Coordinates of C-alpha atoms and ligand atoms in Angstrom, one line a residue:
X1 CA 18.5 -30.4 -27.8
X2 CA 20.6 -30.1 -24.6
X3 CA 24.0 -31.8 -24.7
X4 CA 23.9 -32.4 -21.0
X5 CA 27.4 -34.0 -20.6
X6 CA 29.1 -31.3 -22.5
X7 CA 27.3 -28.6 -20.5
X8 CA 28.2 -30.3 -17.2
X9 CA 31.8 -30.4 -18.2
X10 CA 31.7 -26.6 -18.5
X11 CA 30.8 -26.3 -14.7
X12 CA 33.8 -27.6 -12.7
X13 CA 31.9 -27.2 -9.4
X14 CA 29.4 -29.9 -10.4
X15 CA 32.2 -32.5 -10.1
X16 CA 32.6 -31.7 -6.4
X17 CA 31.9 -34.2 -3.7
X18 CA 30.0 -33.0 -0.6
X19 CA 30.4 -35.4 2.4
X20 CA 31.8 -37.8 0.0
X21 CA 28.7 -37.8 -2.2
X22 CA 28.4 -36.2 -5.6
X23 CA 27.0 -32.7 -5.4
X24 CA 23.4 -32.3 -6.5
X25 CA 22.9 -28.5 -6.8
X26 CA 19.2 -27.7 -6.6
X27 CA 19.6 -24.1 -5.2
X28 CA 19.7 -22.3 -8.6
X29 CA 17.0 -19.8 -7.7
X30 CA 19.4 -18.4 -5.0
X31 CA 22.4 -18.4 -7.3
X32 CA 23.6 -20.3 -10.3
X33 CA 27.0 -22.0 -10.8
X34 CA 29.4 -20.4 -13.2
X35 CA 30.7 -21.9 -16.5
X36 CA 34.4 -21.9 -17.1
X37 CA 34.1 -19.2 -19.8
X38 CA 32.8 -16.7 -17.2
X39 CA 35.5 -17.4 -14.7
X40 CA 38.1 -17.2 -17.4
X41 CA 36.7 -13.9 -18.5
X42 CA 37.1 -12.5 -15.0
X43 CA 40.7 -13.8 -14.8
X44 CA 41.5 -12.4 -18.2
X45 CA 40.0 -9.1 -17.3
X46 CA 42.2 -8.6 -14.2
X47 CA 45.3 -10.1 -15.8
X48 CA 45.1 -8.3 -19.2
X49 CA 42.6 -5.5 -19.5
X50 CA 42.5 -3.9 -16.1
X51 CA 42.4 -0.1 -15.8
X52 CA 39.7 2.3 -14.7
X53 CA 37.4 3.1 -17.6
X54 CA 35.9 6.1 -19.4
X55 CA 38.3 8.9 -18.5
X56 CA 41.7 7.4 -19.4
X57 CA 43.6 8.1 -22.6
X58 CA 46.0 5.2 -22.2
X59 CA 45.7 1.9 -24.0
X60 CA 44.5 -0.2 -21.1
X61 CA 41.8 2.2 -20.0
X62 CA 40.5 2.4 -23.5
X63 CA 40.5 -1.4 -23.9
X64 CA 38.6 -1.8 -20.6
X65 CA 36.1 0.9 -21.6
X66 CA 35.5 -0.8 -24.9
X67 CA 34.9 -4.1 -23.2
X68 CA 32.5 -2.6 -20.7
X69 CA 30.5 -0.8 -23.4
X70 CA 30.5 -3.9 -25.6
X71 CA 29.0 -5.8 -22.6
X72 CA 26.3 -3.2 -22.4
X73 CA 25.4 -3.9 -26.0
X74 CA 25.4 -7.6 -25.3
X75 CA 22.9 -7.1 -22.6
X76 CA 20.9 -4.8 -24.9
X77 CA 20.7 -7.5 -27.5
X78 CA 19.9 -10.2 -25.0
X79 CA 16.7 -8.5 -23.8
X80 CA 16.1 -6.7 -27.1
X81 CA 16.3 -3.2 -25.8
X82 CA 16.2 -0.5 -28.5
X83 CA 19.4 1.3 -27.3
X84 CA 22.3 0.6 -25.1
X85 CA 21.5 3.9 -23.3
X86 CA 18.6 2.0 -21.8
X87 CA 20.9 -0.5 -20.0
X88 CA 22.1 0.6 -16.6
X89 CA 24.6 -1.6 -14.7
X90 CA 23.7 -2.0 -11.0
X91 CA 24.9 -4.3 -8.3
X92 CA 21.8 -6.6 -8.9
X93 CA 18.1 -6.7 -8.8
X94 CA 17.9 -5.3 -5.3
X95 CA 19.9 -2.2 -6.2
X96 CA 17.9 -1.7 -9.4
X97 CA 14.6 -1.8 -7.6
X98 CA 15.9 0.6 -5.0
X99 CA 17.1 2.9 -7.7
X100 CA 13.6 3.1 -9.3
X101 CA 11.8 3.3 -6.0
X102 CA 14.0 6.2 -5.0
X103 CA 14.1 8.1 -8.3
X104 CA 10.6 7.4 -9.4
X105 CA 9.2 8.5 -6.0
X106 CA 11.3 11.6 -6.0
X107 CA 10.3 12.5 -9.6
X108 CA 6.8 11.4 -9.9
X109 CA 5.0 10.6 -6.6
X110 CA 3.4 12.7 -4.0
X111 CA 1.9 11.8 -0.6
X112 CA -1.0 9.5 -1.1
X113 CA 0.1 8.2 -4.5
X114 CA 0.0 4.5 -5.0
X115 CA 2.3 1.7 -6.2
X116 CA 0.8 -1.8 -7.0
X117 CA 2.8 -4.8 -6.0
X118 CA 1.8 -8.4 -5.3
X119 CA 1.5 -10.9 -2.6
X120 CA 4.3 -13.0 -4.1
X121 CA 7.0 -10.3 -4.1
X122 CA 10.5 -10.9 -2.8
X123 CA 11.4 -8.5 0.0
X124 CA 13.5 -6.5 -2.5
X125 CA 10.3 -5.4 -4.2
X126 CA 8.5 -4.6 -0.9
X127 CA 10.9 -3.0 1.4
X128 CA 12.2 -0.3 -1.0
X129 CA 8.6 0.9 -1.4
X130 CA 8.1 0.8 2.4
X131 CA 11.1 3.0 2.8
X132 CA 9.6 5.5 0.3
X133 CA 6.2 5.2 2.1
X134 CA 8.0 6.3 5.4
X135 CA 9.8 9.1 3.6
X136 CA 7.1 10.4 1.4
X137 CA 3.8 8.9 2.4
X138 CA 3.1 6.8 -0.7
X139 CA 1.0 3.7 -0.2
X140 CA 1.2 0.1 -1.5
X141 CA -1.7 -1.9 -2.9
X142 CA -1.2 -5.6 -3.0
X143 CA -2.5 -8.0 -5.7
X144 CA -3.7 -11.3 -4.1
X145 CA -3.4 -14.8 -5.6
X146 CA -5.6 -17.9 -5.9
X147 CA -4.9 -21.3 -4.3
X148 CA -2.7 -22.4 -7.3
X149 CA -0.5 -19.4 -6.7
X150 CA -1.7 -17.3 -9.7
X151 CA -2.4 -13.6 -9.4
X152 CA -6.0 -12.6 -9.3
X153 CA -6.2 -10.5 -12.4
X154 CA -9.7 -9.2 -11.7
X155 CA -8.6 -7.7 -8.4
X156 CA -5.5 -6.4 -10.1
X157 CA -7.7 -4.3 -12.5
X158 CA -9.8 -3.1 -9.5
X159 CA -6.7 -1.9 -7.6
X160 CA -6.1 1.0 -10.0
X161 CA -7.2 4.4 -8.9
X162 CA -6.4 7.9 -10.1
X163 CA -3.5 7.9 -7.6
X164 CA -1.8 4.8 -9.1
X165 CA 1.6 5.9 -10.4
X166 CA 3.5 2.6 -10.9
X167 CA 3.0 -1.2 -11.1
X168 CA 6.0 -3.1 -9.7
X169 CA 5.6 -6.9 -10.0
X170 CA 7.7 -10.0 -10.2
X171 CA 7.8 -11.8 -13.6
X172 CA 8.4 -15.2 -11.9
X173 CA 8.0 -16.0 -8.2
X174 CA 11.1 -17.3 -6.5
X175 CA 8.9 -19.4 -4.1
X176 CA 5.9 -20.6 -6.2
X177 CA 7.6 -20.7 -9.6
X178 CA 4.5 -18.8 -11.0
X179 CA 5.2 -17.0 -14.2
X180 CA 2.9 -14.1 -14.2
X181 CA 0.8 -12.9 -17.2
X182 CA 3.1 -9.9 -17.7
X183 CA 1.9 -9.0 -21.2
X184 CA -1.7 -8.6 -19.9
X185 CA -0.4 -6.9 -16.7
X186 CA 1.4 -4.3 -18.8
X187 CA -1.4 -3.7 -21.3
X188 CA -3.8 -3.2 -18.5
X189 CA -1.5 -0.6 -16.7
X190 CA -0.8 1.2 -20.0
X191 CA -4.5 1.6 -20.6
X192 CA -4.4 3.8 -17.5
X193 CA -1.1 5.5 -18.4
X194 CA 0.7 3.7 -15.6
X195 CA 4.2 2.4 -16.2
X196 CA 5.3 -1.1 -15.1
X197 CA 8.5 -2.4 -13.5
X198 CA 9.1 -6.1 -13.7
X199 CA 11.4 -8.0 -11.4
X200 CA 13.0 -10.4 -13.8
X201 CA 15.5 -12.0 -11.3
X202 CA 13.9 -15.4 -11.7
X203 CA 12.5 -15.1 -15.2
X204 CA 15.6 -14.1 -17.2
X205 CA 17.6 -17.4 -16.6
X206 CA 14.7 -19.6 -17.8
X207 CA 12.9 -17.9 -20.7
X208 CA 13.4 -15.5 -23.6
X209 CA 12.6 -12.0 -22.3
X210 CA 12.0 -9.4 -25.0
X211 CA 11.5 -5.9 -23.4
X212 CA 10.4 -4.3 -26.7
X213 CA 7.7 -6.9 -27.3
X214 CA 6.5 -6.7 -23.7
X215 CA 6.5 -2.9 -24.0
X216 CA 7.7 -2.9 -20.3
X217 CA 8.9 0.4 -18.9
X218 CA 11.5 -1.0 -16.4
X219 CA 13.0 -4.5 -16.2
X220 CA 15.6 -5.6 -13.7
X221 CA 17.7 -8.7 -13.1
X222 CA 20.8 -10.0 -11.4
X223 CA 23.9 -11.4 -13.1
X224 CA 24.6 -14.1 -10.5
X225 CA 21.2 -15.8 -11.2
X226 CA 22.0 -16.2 -14.9
X227 CA 25.4 -17.9 -14.6
X228 CA 27.3 -14.5 -14.3
X229 CA 29.2 -13.1 -11.4
X230 CA 27.9 -11.7 -8.1
X231 CA 27.8 -7.9 -7.7
X232 CA 26.5 -7.0 -11.1
X233 CA 23.0 -6.6 -12.4
X234 CA 20.9 -4.7 -14.9
X235 CA 18.2 -2.1 -14.9
X236 CA 16.6 -1.7 -18.2
X237 CA 14.5 1.4 -18.6
X238 CA 12.8 3.0 -21.6
X239 CA 14.9 6.0 -22.6
X240 CA 12.0 8.4 -22.2
X241 CA 11.6 7.4 -18.6
X242 CA 15.3 7.3 -17.7
X243 CA 15.7 10.7 -19.2
X244 CA 13.0 12.1 -17.0
X245 CA 14.0 10.4 -13.7
X246 CA 16.3 12.3 -11.3
X247 CA 19.7 10.6 -10.5
X248 CA 19.9 8.0 -7.7
X249 CA 23.4 8.4 -6.4
X250 CA 25.9 11.3 -6.8
X251 CA 29.6 11.1 -7.5
X252 CA 32.0 10.6 -10.3
X253 CA 31.0 9.3 -13.7
X254 CA 27.3 10.5 -13.5
X255 CA 28.2 14.2 -13.9
X256 CA 28.8 16.5 -16.8
X257 CA 30.1 19.5 -14.9
X258 CA 30.6 20.2 -11.2
X259 CA 31.1 23.5 -9.4
X260 CA 30.3 24.2 -5.8
X261 CA 27.2 26.1 -6.9
X262 CA 25.8 23.7 -9.4
X263 CA 26.2 20.3 -11.0
X264 CA 24.9 19.2 -14.4
X265 CA 24.4 15.5 -15.0
X266 CA 25.9 13.2 -17.5
X267 CA 23.7 11.7 -20.3
X268 CA 22.3 8.2 -20.2
X269 CA 23.3 5.6 -19.2
X270 CA 26.1 7.2 -17.1
X271 CA 23.6 9.5 -15.2
X272 CA 22.7 6.4 -13.1
X273 CA 26.2 4.9 -12.8
X274 CA 27.9 6.9 -10.1
X275 CA 31.4 5.8 -9.2
X276 CA 33.7 3.3 -10.8
X277 CA 31.5 0.6 -12.3
X278 CA 32.1 -3.1 -12.1
X279 CA 33.6 -3.3 -15.5
X280 CA 35.0 -6.7 -14.9
X281 CA 31.6 -7.9 -13.7
X282 CA 29.9 -6.4 -16.7
X283 CA 32.1 -8.2 -19.2
X284 CA 31.8 -11.5 -17.3
X285 CA 28.0 -11.1 -17.3
X286 CA 28.1 -10.6 -21.1
X287 CA 30.1 -13.8 -21.3
X288 CA 27.4 -15.6 -19.3
X289 CA 24.7 -14.3 -21.6
X290 CA 26.6 -15.5 -24.6
X291 CA 26.9 -18.9 -22.9
X292 CA 23.1 -19.1 -22.3
X293 CA 22.5 -17.9 -25.9
X294 CA 24.7 -20.6 -27.3
X295 CA 22.5 -23.3 -25.7
X296 CA 19.4 -21.3 -26.5
X297 CA 16.7 -20.1 -24.2
X298 CA 14.0 -22.1 -25.9
X299 CA 15.8 -25.5 -25.5
X300 CA 16.7 -24.5 -21.9
X301 CA 13.0 -23.7 -21.2
X302 CA 11.8 -27.0 -22.8
X303 CA 14.5 -29.1 -20.9
X304 CA 13.8 -27.5 -17.6
X305 CA 10.1 -27.9 -18.0
X306 CA 10.6 -31.6 -18.5
X307 CA 12.7 -31.8 -15.3
X308 CA 10.1 -29.7 -13.4
X309 CA 7.3 -32.1 -14.5
X310 CA 9.3 -35.1 -13.5
X311 CA 10.3 -33.7 -10.1
X312 CA 6.7 -32.6 -9.4
X313 CA 5.2 -36.0 -10.3
X314 CA 7.8 -37.9 -8.2
X315 CA 7.3 -35.6 -5.2
X316 CA 3.5 -36.2 -5.4
X317 CA 4.0 -39.9 -4.8
X318 CA 4.7 -39.1 -1.1
X319 CA 1.8 -39.2 1.2
X320 CA 1.4 -35.9 3.1
X321 CA 3.3 -34.0 0.4
X322 CA 2.3 -30.3 0.0
X323 CA 3.5 -28.4 -3.0
X324 CA 3.2 -24.7 -2.9
X325 CA 2.5 -23.2 -6.3
X326 CA 0.8 -25.1 -9.1
X327 CA 0.2 -22.4 -11.6
X328 CA -0.5 -23.3 -15.2
X329 CA 2.5 -21.2 -16.2
X330 CA 5.3 -22.3 -13.9
X331 CA 9.1 -22.1 -14.0
X332 CA 11.6 -24.7 -12.6
X333 CA 11.1 -24.1 -8.9
X334 CA 9.3 -26.5 -6.5
X335 CA 8.5 -25.4 -2.9
X336 CA 7.2 -28.2 -0.7
X337 CA 6.7 -29.6 2.8
X338 CA 6.4 -33.2 3.7
X339 CA 3.9 -34.0 6.5
X340 CA 5.1 -32.1 9.6
X341 CA 8.8 -32.5 8.9
X342 CA 10.4 -29.2 9.5
X343 CA 11.9 -27.6 6.4
X344 CA 15.3 -27.1 8.2
X345 CA 15.4 -30.8 9.2
X346 CA 14.7 -31.8 5.6
X347 CA 17.3 -29.4 4.2
X348 CA 20.0 -30.4 6.7
X349 CA 19.5 -34.1 6.1
X350 CA 19.4 -33.7 2.4
X351 CA 22.6 -31.7 2.7
X352 CA 24.3 -34.8 4.3
X353 CA 23.5 -36.6 1.1
X354 CA 25.2 -34.0 -1.0
X355 CA 21.9 -32.4 -2.1
X356 CA 21.7 -28.6 -1.9
X357 CA 18.2 -27.2 -1.5
X358 CA 17.1 -24.0 0.2
X359 CA 14.9 -23.8 3.3
X360 CA 13.1 -21.0 5.0
X361 CA 11.0 -18.1 4.0
X362 CA 13.0 -17.3 0.8
X363 CA 12.8 -13.6 1.4
X364 CA 9.1 -13.7 1.0
X365 CA 7.7 -13.5 4.6
X366 CA 4.4 -11.8 3.6
X367 CA 3.8 -14.7 1.1
X368 CA 4.6 -17.3 3.9
X369 CA 2.0 -15.5 6.1
X370 CA -0.7 -15.8 3.4
X371 CA 0.2 -19.5 2.9
X372 CA 0.0 -20.0 6.7
X373 CA 3.5 -21.5 7.0
X374 CA 6.9 -20.4 8.3
X375 CA 8.9 -21.7 5.4
X376 CA 9.3 -24.4 2.7
X377 CA 12.0 -26.6 1.2
X378 CA 12.7 -25.3 -2.2
X379 CA 14.4 -27.2 -5.1
X380 CA 15.2 -25.0 -8.0
X381 CA 16.5 -26.4 -11.3
X382 CA 18.9 -25.4 -14.0
X383 CA 19.7 -26.8 -17.5
X384 CA 22.7 -28.6 -16.0
X385 CA 20.5 -30.7 -13.7
X386 CA 19.4 -34.2 -14.7
X387 CA 16.7 -36.8 -14.1
X388 CA 19.2 -39.0 -12.3
X389 CA 19.8 -36.2 -9.8
X390 CA 16.1 -35.9 -9.3
X391 CA 16.0 -39.7 -8.6
X392 CA 18.7 -39.3 -6.0
X393 CA 16.8 -36.4 -4.5
X394 CA 13.6 -38.4 -4.2
X395 CA 15.6 -41.3 -2.6
X396 CA 17.0 -38.8 -0.2
X397 CA 13.5 -37.6 0.7
X398 CA 12.4 -41.2 1.2
X399 CA 15.2 -41.7 3.7
X400 CA 14.3 -38.5 5.6
X401 CA 10.7 -39.5 5.5
X402 CA 11.4 -42.9 7.1
X403 CA 13.5 -41.3 9.8
X404 CA 10.5 -39.2 10.9
X405 CA 7.9 -42.0 10.7
Ligands
LIG1 N1 13.7 -10.7 -6.8 C1 13.5 -12.1 -6.9 C2 12.3 -12.6 -7.4 C3 14.5 -12.9 -6.3 O1 14.3 -14.2 -6.4 C4 15.7 -12.3 -5.8 C5 16.7 -13.2 -5.2 O2 16.5 -14.3 -4.7 C6 15.8 -10.9 -5.8 C7 14.8 -10.2 -6.3 C8 17.0 -10.3 -5.2 O3 18.1 -10.5 -6.0 P1 19.6 -10.0 -5.6 O4 19.8 -10.5 -4.2 O5 20.4 -10.6 -6.6 O6 19.5 -8.5 -5.7

């Protein structure tokens, strides 16, 4: 059970008034708000445990190193990785995908080799591959979807060829809310000896992710979308793969020895963490994961699912309502358009009522093209949202709707 009032008390920003109206924050897919414990962890880190990590013999440096490495273990346990060597801290999902795109292409792809992505990818799982396409002549194959916003699994199977080197797909769509059948996707790829990268930016805050059970080769997510700070994220990679991949960036921390003639690289996970890591961010992320674990991902998923069902049914009472993405497996994200009301108009007018939603293409322009639209209004939910907030949101849409009649 979710104790909603006690949870809301943990998020001071939720008490804010916007234009003199209580804030309703429905932009959680873009970034989540932070509980007190995460902000306190950042403050405590800078006030009490701040020193550069790993190479210092002095007390503070060792304390900061321990906290950072403990955070790595918290992440490891959170996604059930088998070793903390498999957890690489990055700046976020985007950097993690760029890391794999660059290193994997360098290590394992030749001109004409193929990566399978899907029509519902965020730009951060399209553009890094395009950069590699321009650099090395690799090609992208794109899995289409049906009218409910579910991937066409038959076509997925047919896209494999003897040049397929990697599958790189989103676990949950940030626009449609679709939760993809990742177990099946991975099994299918592994039958052909092709590794799989999953973009977990949207999935990780809403459901229990178990990388060992999924048998996924790479899994990436961002701290700020799971109640942690901005500027920190995670790349999980199977140790056997990370060992084989060439480094991404060069610098301090990722080396074992350096001379002007030759450099040898550090062991995992440091081989992929060039420069001073965000050791305050990592510990605050660990705090966020503990917060989520304390509520429990299963109660979170159940509660958010109820909110999603309620919001969807209320939205459908409007004539001329179009909801984009009605997959059988769907997370707490609703993209919609009402009649011919422009998404910016809807977003701006809701904002005046204190309601924060996102409008536009949501960094998924190819998906917008397939849907034949420029953008949508997107309401994305968290466990701190309530039915009463949905009621106010629906009243807000009614007001906007009347203005455009
Ligand atoms: N992938 C998905 C599915 C997303 O929703 C987002 C952000 O919205 C990203 C990747 C990029 O995340 P970040 O900007 O934190 O790197």
